[in-house]
Amino acid sequence: MGRVTLAASWVVPVDRPPIRDGRVVVEGDRVTWVGPAGDPAAPGGPVRDLGSGVLLPSLVNAHTHLELSHLRGLAPLGRGFVPWVEGVVAARTSGDEEEAAARTAEAIELLEKRGTAAVGDVSNRLAHLDVLMDSRLRAVVFLEVLAWDPARAAETERWVDERIAAARRHDRVEVRLGAHAPHSVSPELLRRLAERGGIGALHLAESPEESRFLEHGDGAWAKFLARRGLGAVPFAAPGTSPVRYADDLGLLHPALVAAHGVQVDAADREILARRGVSVVLCPRSNRNLGVGRADVPALLAAGVRLCLGSDSLAGVDTLDVLDDAALLARQFTDLDPAALVRMATAGGAEALGFEDLGTLEPGKTAALAFAAAETPPEDPYTHLLSGAASLQTVEVG
Ligand SMILES: [Zn+2]
């Protein structure tokens, strides 16, 4: 197994402070040493100088929908949550399967090249599973149920079990059960899924429309359901917040990756922290859809586990979560930049269970990304979060 030392003007290991003029030693597919240039403890061998820029662990995008990659520009942005959902539903219904497959394959290839190692991918169809399995990405694919009519609960449960059982086994891609959201899946079905071990992914507390519907049973989401022919489905609004409702249904647990967390109050934050839920912040998606902004400092202060997700190309321009970290750095100028980079890497790895990713330390998988800079950056975080940094995957082995 060959050994190579990667050199860069900065190494950001994530589990400890940045190292100026840093070195990362890789043997085979593993990191074996991390430290500064000139450290007498450094193993010898050939050095590959990446030059001016920042070397860091590859990103983990904890919430995306790869199968929606062909919907770029097809759903209206900035007009609120429901018009966007309706746009997505219409575009998916009339969409071209071949086009969808080609754009999804393209998105996967870009992620591989641009410094992302792993994704938490939400899917209703699993049509792109083979492409994902043929790529170098690691993935948890959440097969997502969507069924508002309680009469369909048993049938939907059977459908999802069959699909998961039929999915090809793969060492880098795992299929888990997910559910869309508390306002689109019947409480009957959510309760059944919770009782049998729970779901791995859920959209939670994203839009004001969701909160309104769970509080009072009316508003734009109720009208949308009626337009979908679901107006007569009985639903007793729980009269509470999305987080408290999900908790009452038994859905909140440490393996849950809950996307958004925008519409939460102090009591919700305390519940999310206590249950150990990983909340995936999707700031670009939230901004583009106009649903509001997650209170990231308050979530951090409450001890909620945080990571980042791009959501789909139907709502954002790229699937690179460094772009989400950069937006948060602009929105919350007092946030610790190290915490933001951690969310984009180790936070996602922990949320999805990829224990060998997310930091640069001996024993971890050598999944590395490099953000080149014209001249050695004064501060690695300023460069990474500038909004102008672009990552390249560092090929090793
Ligand atoms: Zn989503």
CSV table of C-alpha atoms and ligand atoms in Angstrom, one decimal:
chain,number,residue,atom,x,y,z
A,1,MET,CA,0.0,0.0,0.0
A,2,GLY,CA,1.5,3.3,-1.1
A,3,ARG,CA,2.0,6.1,1.3
A,4,VAL,CA,1.7,9.7,0.3
A,5,THR,CA,2.0,13.0,2.2
A,6,LEU,CA,-0.5,15.7,1.1
A,7,ALA,CA,0.8,19.2,1.7
A,8,ALA,CA,-1.3,22.4,1.8
A,9,SER,CA,-1.1,26.0,3.2
A,10,TRP,CA,-3.8,25.0,5.6
A,11,VAL,CA,-5.3,21.7,6.9
A,12,VAL,CA,-8.7,21.9,8.6
A,13,PRO,CA,-9.0,18.5,10.4
A,14,VAL,CA,-12.4,19.6,12.0
A,15,ASP,CA,-11.7,17.6,15.2
A,16,ARG,CA,-9.1,20.1,16.2
A,17,PRO,CA,-7.9,23.6,15.2
A,18,PRO,CA,-6.6,24.4,11.7
A,19,ILE,CA,-2.9,23.7,11.0
A,20,ARG,CA,-1.0,26.2,9.0
A,21,ASP,CA,1.4,24.6,6.5
A,22,GLY,CA,-0.3,21.3,7.3
A,23,ARG,CA,0.4,17.8,6.2
A,24,VAL,CA,-1.9,14.8,5.9
A,25,VAL,CA,-0.4,11.3,5.4
A,26,VAL,CA,-2.5,8.8,3.6
A,27,GLU,CA,-1.8,5.1,3.3
A,28,GLY,CA,-4.0,3.2,0.9
A,29,ASP,CA,-7.5,4.5,1.6
A,30,ARG,CA,-6.8,5.7,5.2
A,31,VAL,CA,-5.5,8.8,6.9
A,32,THR,CA,-2.5,7.8,9.1
A,33,TRP,CA,-1.1,11.1,10.3
A,34,VAL,CA,-2.0,14.7,10.5
A,35,GLY,CA,0.2,17.6,11.6
A,36,PRO,CA,2.3,20.6,10.7
A,37,ALA,CA,5.2,20.6,8.2
A,38,GLY,CA,8.6,19.9,9.9
A,39,ASP,CA,7.1,17.8,12.7
A,40,PRO,CA,9.8,15.2,13.5
A,41,ALA,CA,7.0,12.6,14.1
A,42,ALA,CA,5.8,12.8,10.5
A,43,PRO,CA,6.2,9.6,8.5
A,44,GLY,CA,8.5,9.9,5.5
A,45,GLY,CA,7.8,9.2,1.9
A,46,PRO,CA,6.7,11.1,-1.2
A,47,VAL,CA,5.0,14.5,-0.8
A,48,ARG,CA,2.3,15.8,-3.0
A,49,ASP,CA,2.0,19.6,-2.7
A,50,LEU,CA,-1.6,20.8,-3.3
A,51,GLY,CA,-0.3,24.3,-3.0
A,52,SER,CA,-2.2,27.4,-1.9
A,53,GLY,CA,-5.5,26.6,-0.3
A,54,VAL,CA,-7.3,24.6,2.4
A,55,LEU,CA,-7.4,20.8,2.7
A,56,LEU,CA,-10.3,19.4,4.7
A,57,PRO,CA,-12.5,16.3,5.0
A,58,SER,CA,-15.0,15.8,2.2
A,59,LEU,CA,-18.4,17.2,2.8
A,60,VAL,CA,-21.5,15.3,3.9
A,61,ASN,CA,-24.8,16.5,2.4
A,62,ALA,CA,-27.3,15.1,4.9
A,63,HIS,CA,-30.5,16.0,3.1
A,64,THR,CA,-31.0,16.1,-0.6
A,65,HIS,CA,-33.3,14.6,-3.3
A,66,LEU,CA,-31.1,13.4,-6.1
A,67,GLU,CA,-34.1,12.2,-8.1
A,68,LEU,CA,-35.4,15.8,-8.4
A,69,SER,CA,-32.3,17.0,-10.2
A,70,HIS,CA,-34.2,17.5,-13.5
A,71,LEU,CA,-36.6,20.0,-11.9
A,72,ARG,CA,-34.1,22.9,-11.8
A,73,GLY,CA,-36.1,26.1,-12.5
A,74,LEU,CA,-39.4,24.3,-12.9
A,75,ALA,CA,-41.0,25.1,-9.5
A,76,PRO,CA,-41.7,28.7,-8.6
A,77,LEU,CA,-39.3,30.2,-6.0
A,78,GLY,CA,-40.0,33.1,-3.6
A,79,ARG,CA,-43.8,32.6,-3.6
A,80,GLY,CA,-43.9,30.5,-0.5
A,81,PHE,CA,-44.1,26.8,0.3
A,82,VAL,CA,-47.3,25.6,-1.3
A,83,PRO,CA,-46.8,27.1,-4.8
A,84,TRP,CA,-43.3,25.5,-4.8
A,85,VAL,CA,-44.7,22.0,-3.8
A,86,GLU,CA,-47.4,22.3,-6.4
A,87,GLY,CA,-44.8,23.2,-9.0
A,88,VAL,CA,-42.7,20.1,-8.0
A,89,VAL,CA,-45.7,17.8,-8.1
A,90,ALA,CA,-46.8,19.1,-11.6
A,91,ALA,CA,-43.3,18.9,-13.0
A,92,ARG,CA,-42.8,15.3,-11.6
A,93,THR,CA,-46.1,14.1,-13.0
A,94,SER,CA,-45.3,15.4,-16.5
A,95,GLY,CA,-41.6,14.7,-16.4
A,96,ASP,CA,-39.5,12.7,-18.8
A,97,GLU,CA,-37.9,9.6,-17.1
A,98,GLU,CA,-34.8,9.6,-19.3
A,99,GLU,CA,-34.2,13.3,-18.6
A,100,ALA,CA,-34.6,12.7,-14.9
A,101,ALA,CA,-32.1,9.8,-15.0
A,102,ALA,CA,-29.6,11.8,-16.9
A,103,ARG,CA,-29.7,14.8,-14.7
A,104,THR,CA,-29.5,12.7,-11.5
A,105,ALA,CA,-26.4,10.9,-12.9
A,106,GLU,CA,-24.9,14.3,-13.7
A,107,ALA,CA,-25.6,15.5,-10.1
A,108,ILE,CA,-24.0,12.4,-8.6
A,109,GLU,CA,-20.9,12.9,-10.8
A,110,LEU,CA,-20.6,16.6,-9.8
A,111,LEU,CA,-20.8,15.7,-6.1
A,112,GLU,CA,-18.1,13.1,-6.5
A,113,LYS,CA,-15.8,15.6,-8.2
A,114,ARG,CA,-16.5,18.6,-6.0
A,115,GLY,CA,-15.6,17.3,-2.6
A,116,THR,CA,-18.7,15.5,-1.3
A,117,ALA,CA,-18.1,12.0,0.1
A,118,ALA,CA,-21.6,11.1,1.3
A,119,VAL,CA,-25.3,12.0,1.0
A,120,GLY,CA,-28.5,11.5,2.9
A,121,ASP,CA,-30.8,11.1,-0.1
A,122,VAL,CA,-34.6,11.1,0.0
A,123,SER,CA,-36.3,9.1,-2.7
A,124,ASN,CA,-39.8,8.1,-3.6
A,125,ARG,CA,-38.8,5.8,-6.5
A,126,LEU,CA,-35.3,4.4,-5.9
A,127,ALA,CA,-34.9,4.6,-9.7
A,128,HIS,CA,-31.3,5.9,-9.4
A,129,LEU,CA,-30.1,3.4,-6.9
A,130,ASP,CA,-27.9,1.6,-9.4
A,131,VAL,CA,-26.2,4.8,-10.5
A,132,LEU,CA,-25.5,5.7,-6.9
A,133,MET,CA,-24.1,2.2,-6.3
A,134,ASP,CA,-21.8,2.5,-9.3
A,135,SER,CA,-20.5,5.9,-8.0
A,136,ARG,CA,-18.0,6.5,-5.3
A,137,LEU,CA,-20.4,8.3,-3.1
A,138,ARG,CA,-21.5,6.8,0.2
A,139,ALA,CA,-25.2,7.1,0.7
A,140,VAL,CA,-28.1,6.5,3.0
A,141,VAL,CA,-31.2,6.5,0.7
A,142,PHE,CA,-34.4,7.2,2.6
A,143,LEU,CA,-37.3,5.6,0.8
A,144,GLU,CA,-39.9,8.2,1.6
A,145,VAL,CA,-43.6,7.4,2.3
A,146,LEU,CA,-46.2,10.0,1.4
A,147,ALA,CA,-49.8,9.0,2.3
A,148,TRP,CA,-52.3,11.4,3.8
A,149,ASP,CA,-55.3,9.1,3.7
A,150,PRO,CA,-55.3,6.8,6.8
A,151,ALA,CA,-57.1,4.2,4.7
A,152,ARG,CA,-53.9,3.8,2.8
A,153,ALA,CA,-51.7,3.2,5.8
A,154,ALA,CA,-51.5,-0.6,5.7
A,155,GLU,CA,-51.0,-0.7,1.9
A,156,THR,CA,-48.3,1.9,2.1
A,157,GLU,CA,-46.5,0.1,4.8
A,158,ARG,CA,-46.5,-3.1,2.8
A,159,TRP,CA,-45.3,-1.2,-0.3
A,160,VAL,CA,-42.3,0.3,1.5
A,161,ASP,CA,-41.4,-3.0,3.1
A,162,GLU,CA,-41.4,-4.7,-0.2
A,163,ARG,CA,-39.3,-2.0,-1.8
A,164,ILE,CA,-36.7,-2.0,0.9
A,165,ALA,CA,-36.5,-5.8,0.9
A,166,ALA,CA,-36.0,-5.8,-2.9
A,167,ALA,CA,-33.3,-3.1,-2.9
A,168,ARG,CA,-29.9,-4.5,-3.9
A,169,ARG,CA,-27.5,-4.9,-0.9
A,170,HIS,CA,-24.4,-2.7,-1.2
A,171,ASP,CA,-21.6,-1.8,1.1
A,172,ARG,CA,-21.6,1.9,0.4
A,173,VAL,CA,-25.3,2.6,-0.2
A,174,GLU,CA,-27.9,1.7,2.4
A,175,VAL,CA,-31.7,2.0,2.0
A,176,ARG,CA,-33.6,3.1,5.1
A,177,LEU,CA,-37.2,4.1,5.7
A,178,GLY,CA,-38.3,7.7,5.6
A,179,ALA,CA,-41.5,9.7,5.8
A,180,HIS,CA,-42.2,13.0,4.1
A,181,ALA,CA,-43.6,15.2,6.8
A,182,PRO,CA,-46.1,15.4,9.6
A,183,HIS,CA,-48.6,17.3,7.4
A,184,SER,CA,-48.4,14.8,4.4
A,185,VAL,CA,-48.4,11.4,6.1
A,186,SER,CA,-51.4,10.3,8.2
A,187,PRO,CA,-50.9,10.1,12.0
A,188,GLU,CA,-52.1,6.5,11.7
A,189,LEU,CA,-49.2,5.6,9.4
A,190,LEU,CA,-46.6,7.6,11.3
A,191,ARG,CA,-47.7,5.9,14.5
A,192,ARG,CA,-47.4,2.4,12.9
A,193,LEU,CA,-43.9,3.3,11.6
A,194,ALA,CA,-42.9,4.6,15.0
A,195,GLU,CA,-44.1,1.5,16.7
A,196,ARG,CA,-42.0,-0.7,14.5
A,197,GLY,CA,-38.7,1.0,15.1
A,198,GLY,CA,-39.3,4.4,13.6
A,199,ILE,CA,-38.2,6.3,10.5
A,200,GLY,CA,-34.8,7.6,9.5
A,201,ALA,CA,-35.8,10.8,7.8
A,202,LEU,CA,-38.5,13.4,8.0
A,203,HIS,CA,-39.1,17.0,6.9
A,204,LEU,CA,-40.0,18.8,10.1
A,205,ALA,CA,-41.0,22.3,11.0
A,206,GLU,CA,-40.2,23.7,7.6
A,207,SER,CA,-42.9,26.1,6.6
A,208,PRO,CA,-45.4,28.4,8.4
A,209,GLU,CA,-48.1,26.6,6.4
A,210,GLU,CA,-47.2,23.3,8.1
A,211,SER,CA,-47.3,24.9,11.5
A,212,ARG,CA,-50.7,26.5,10.8
A,213,PHE,CA,-52.2,23.2,9.6
A,214,LEU,CA,-51.1,21.3,12.6
A,215,GLU,CA,-52.2,24.1,14.9
A,216,HIS,CA,-55.6,24.7,13.4
A,217,GLY,CA,-56.2,22.2,10.6
A,218,ASP,CA,-56.6,25.0,8.0
A,219,GLY,CA,-54.7,27.4,5.9
A,220,ALA,CA,-52.9,27.0,2.6
A,221,TRP,CA,-51.9,23.4,3.2
A,222,ALA,CA,-55.5,22.3,3.9
A,223,LYS,CA,-56.5,24.0,0.7
A,224,PHE,CA,-53.7,22.2,-1.2
A,225,LEU,CA,-54.9,18.8,0.2
A,226,ALA,CA,-58.4,19.7,-0.9
A,227,ARG,CA,-57.2,20.5,-4.4
A,228,ARG,CA,-55.5,17.1,-4.4
A,229,GLY,CA,-58.8,15.4,-3.7
A,230,LEU,CA,-58.0,14.8,0.0
A,231,GLY,CA,-60.3,17.4,1.5
A,232,ALA,CA,-62.6,14.8,3.0
A,233,VAL,CA,-59.9,12.9,4.9
A,234,PRO,CA,-60.7,13.3,8.6
A,235,PHE,CA,-57.9,15.0,10.6
A,236,ALA,CA,-58.1,16.3,14.1
A,237,ALA,CA,-55.4,19.0,14.2
A,238,PRO,CA,-53.3,18.3,17.3
A,239,GLY,CA,-53.2,22.0,18.1
A,240,THR,CA,-49.5,21.9,18.7
A,241,SER,CA,-46.1,22.6,17.0
A,242,PRO,CA,-44.7,20.2,14.4
A,243,VAL,CA,-41.9,19.1,16.8
A,244,ARG,CA,-44.3,18.5,19.8
A,245,TYR,CA,-46.7,16.6,17.4
A,246,ALA,CA,-43.8,14.4,16.1
A,247,ASP,CA,-42.7,13.8,19.6
A,248,ASP,CA,-46.2,12.8,20.7
A,249,LEU,CA,-46.2,10.3,17.8
A,250,GLY,CA,-43.0,8.7,19.0
A,251,LEU,CA,-41.0,9.8,16.0
A,252,LEU,CA,-38.1,11.6,17.6
A,253,HIS,CA,-35.0,9.5,18.4
A,254,PRO,CA,-31.2,9.7,17.9
A,255,ALA,CA,-31.2,8.0,14.5
A,256,LEU,CA,-33.7,10.5,13.0
A,257,VAL,CA,-32.4,13.0,10.5
A,258,ALA,CA,-35.0,15.8,10.5
A,259,ALA,CA,-34.7,18.3,7.7
A,260,HIS,CA,-35.2,22.1,8.3
A,261,GLY,CA,-36.1,22.9,11.9
A,262,VAL,CA,-37.2,26.5,10.9
A,263,GLN,CA,-40.5,26.7,12.8
A,264,VAL,CA,-39.3,25.9,16.3
A,265,ASP,CA,-39.6,27.6,19.6
A,266,ALA,CA,-37.6,27.2,22.8
A,267,ALA,CA,-39.6,24.2,24.0
A,268,ASP,CA,-39.2,22.5,20.6
A,269,ARG,CA,-35.4,23.0,20.7
A,270,GLU,CA,-35.3,21.5,24.2
A,271,ILE,CA,-37.2,18.4,22.9
A,272,LEU,CA,-35.0,18.0,19.8
A,273,ALA,CA,-31.8,18.2,22.0
A,274,ARG,CA,-33.2,15.8,24.6
A,275,ARG,CA,-34.2,13.2,21.9
A,276,GLY,CA,-30.8,13.5,20.2
A,277,VAL,CA,-32.4,14.2,16.8
A,278,SER,CA,-30.1,15.4,14.1
A,279,VAL,CA,-31.5,18.5,12.5
A,280,VAL,CA,-30.4,19.2,8.9
A,281,LEU,CA,-30.3,22.9,8.2
A,282,CYS,CA,-31.1,23.7,4.6
A,283,PRO,CA,-30.6,27.5,4.6
A,284,ARG,CA,-30.5,28.1,0.8
A,285,SER,CA,-33.6,26.1,0.3
A,286,ASN,CA,-35.4,27.9,3.1
A,287,ARG,CA,-34.4,31.3,1.7
A,288,ASN,CA,-35.4,30.4,-1.9
A,289,LEU,CA,-38.8,29.0,-0.9
A,290,GLY,CA,-39.4,31.9,1.4
A,291,VAL,CA,-40.3,29.7,4.5
A,292,GLY,CA,-38.1,31.7,7.0
A,293,ARG,CA,-34.8,31.1,8.7
A,294,ALA,CA,-33.8,28.6,11.3
A,295,ASP,CA,-32.5,30.2,14.5
A,296,VAL,CA,-29.1,28.6,14.3
A,297,PRO,CA,-27.5,30.3,17.3
A,298,ALA,CA,-30.5,29.2,19.5
A,299,LEU,CA,-30.4,25.6,18.2
A,300,LEU,CA,-26.7,25.5,18.9
A,301,ALA,CA,-27.1,27.0,22.4
A,302,ALA,CA,-29.8,24.4,23.1
A,303,GLY,CA,-27.4,21.6,22.2
A,304,VAL,CA,-29.3,20.3,19.2
A,305,ARG,CA,-27.2,18.2,16.8
A,306,LEU,CA,-26.8,20.1,13.6
A,307,CYS,CA,-25.7,19.3,10.1
A,308,LEU,CA,-26.3,20.7,6.6
A,309,GLY,CA,-28.3,19.7,3.6
A,310,SER,CA,-28.8,21.3,0.2
A,311,ASP,CA,-32.3,20.0,-0.4
A,312,SER,CA,-33.0,19.4,-4.1
A,313,LEU,CA,-32.0,21.2,-7.3
A,314,ALA,CA,-35.7,22.2,-7.6
A,315,GLY,CA,-34.9,24.8,-4.9
A,316,VAL,CA,-31.2,25.5,-5.0
A,317,ASP,CA,-28.4,26.0,-7.6
A,318,THR,CA,-25.9,23.4,-6.3
A,319,LEU,CA,-25.8,20.4,-4.1
A,320,ASP,CA,-22.6,21.6,-2.3
A,321,VAL,CA,-23.3,22.2,1.4
A,322,LEU,CA,-20.3,24.5,1.6
A,323,ASP,CA,-22.6,26.9,-0.1
A,324,ASP,CA,-25.1,26.5,2.8
A,325,ALA,CA,-22.4,27.0,5.3
A,326,ALA,CA,-21.3,30.2,3.5
A,327,LEU,CA,-24.9,31.5,3.6
A,328,LEU,CA,-25.2,30.8,7.3
A,329,ALA,CA,-21.9,32.7,7.8
A,330,ARG,CA,-23.5,35.7,6.1
A,331,GLN,CA,-26.8,35.4,7.9
A,332,PHE,CA,-25.4,34.9,11.4
A,333,THR,CA,-22.1,36.8,11.5
A,334,ASP,CA,-21.4,35.9,15.1
A,335,LEU,CA,-21.5,32.1,14.5
A,336,ASP,CA,-18.3,30.3,15.1
A,337,PRO,CA,-17.0,29.4,11.6
A,338,ALA,CA,-15.5,26.2,13.0
A,339,ALA,CA,-19.0,25.1,14.0
A,340,LEU,CA,-20.3,25.8,10.4
A,341,VAL,CA,-17.5,23.7,8.8
A,342,ARG,CA,-18.2,21.0,11.4
A,343,MET,CA,-21.9,20.9,10.4
A,344,ALA,CA,-20.9,20.5,6.7
A,345,THR,CA,-18.6,17.5,7.5
A,346,ALA,CA,-18.6,15.7,10.9
A,347,GLY,CA,-22.1,16.8,11.7
A,348,GLY,CA,-23.5,15.0,8.6
A,349,ALA,CA,-21.3,12.0,9.0
A,350,GLU,CA,-22.5,11.5,12.6
A,351,ALA,CA,-26.2,12.1,11.6
A,352,LEU,CA,-26.0,9.4,8.9
A,353,GLY,CA,-23.8,7.0,10.8
A,354,PHE,CA,-20.6,7.3,8.7
A,355,GLU,CA,-18.2,7.1,11.6
A,356,ASP,CA,-15.1,6.9,9.3
A,357,LEU,CA,-15.9,10.2,7.6
A,358,GLY,CA,-16.2,13.9,8.6
A,359,THR,CA,-12.8,14.5,10.2
A,360,LEU,CA,-9.1,14.1,9.3
A,361,GLU,CA,-7.6,11.9,12.0
A,362,PRO,CA,-5.6,8.7,11.9
A,363,GLY,CA,-7.8,5.7,11.1
A,364,LYS,CA,-10.4,7.6,9.2
A,365,THR,CA,-11.2,7.1,5.5
A,366,ALA,CA,-9.1,9.3,3.3
A,367,ALA,CA,-12.0,11.3,1.8
A,368,LEU,CA,-10.5,14.7,1.3
A,369,ALA,CA,-11.4,17.9,-0.4
A,370,PHE,CA,-9.3,20.9,-1.4
A,371,ALA,CA,-10.3,24.6,-1.8
A,372,ALA,CA,-7.6,26.2,-3.9
A,373,ALA,CA,-6.8,29.9,-3.3
A,374,GLU,CA,-4.8,32.3,-5.4
A,375,THR,CA,-2.5,33.0,-2.5
A,376,PRO,CA,-2.2,31.2,0.9
A,377,PRO,CA,-5.3,32.4,2.9
A,378,GLU,CA,-4.8,34.4,6.0
A,379,ASP,CA,-7.6,32.4,7.7
A,380,PRO,CA,-8.8,29.1,6.4
A,381,TYR,CA,-12.4,29.5,7.6
A,382,THR,CA,-12.7,32.9,5.9
A,383,HIS,CA,-11.6,31.3,2.6
A,384,LEU,CA,-13.9,28.3,3.0
A,385,LEU,CA,-17.0,30.4,3.9
A,386,SER,CA,-16.4,33.3,1.5
A,387,GLY,CA,-19.0,32.0,-0.9
A,388,ALA,CA,-16.3,32.0,-3.6
A,389,ALA,CA,-14.4,28.8,-2.6
A,390,SER,CA,-14.9,25.8,-4.7
A,391,LEU,CA,-14.0,22.4,-3.6
A,392,GLN,CA,-12.3,19.6,-5.6
A,393,THR,CA,-12.1,16.0,-4.4
A,394,VAL,CA,-8.5,15.0,-3.7
A,395,GLU,CA,-7.8,11.7,-5.5
A,396,VAL,CA,-5.7,9.4,-3.4
A,397,GLY,CA,-4.6,5.7,-3.5
B,1,ZN,ZN,-36.3,17.9,1.3
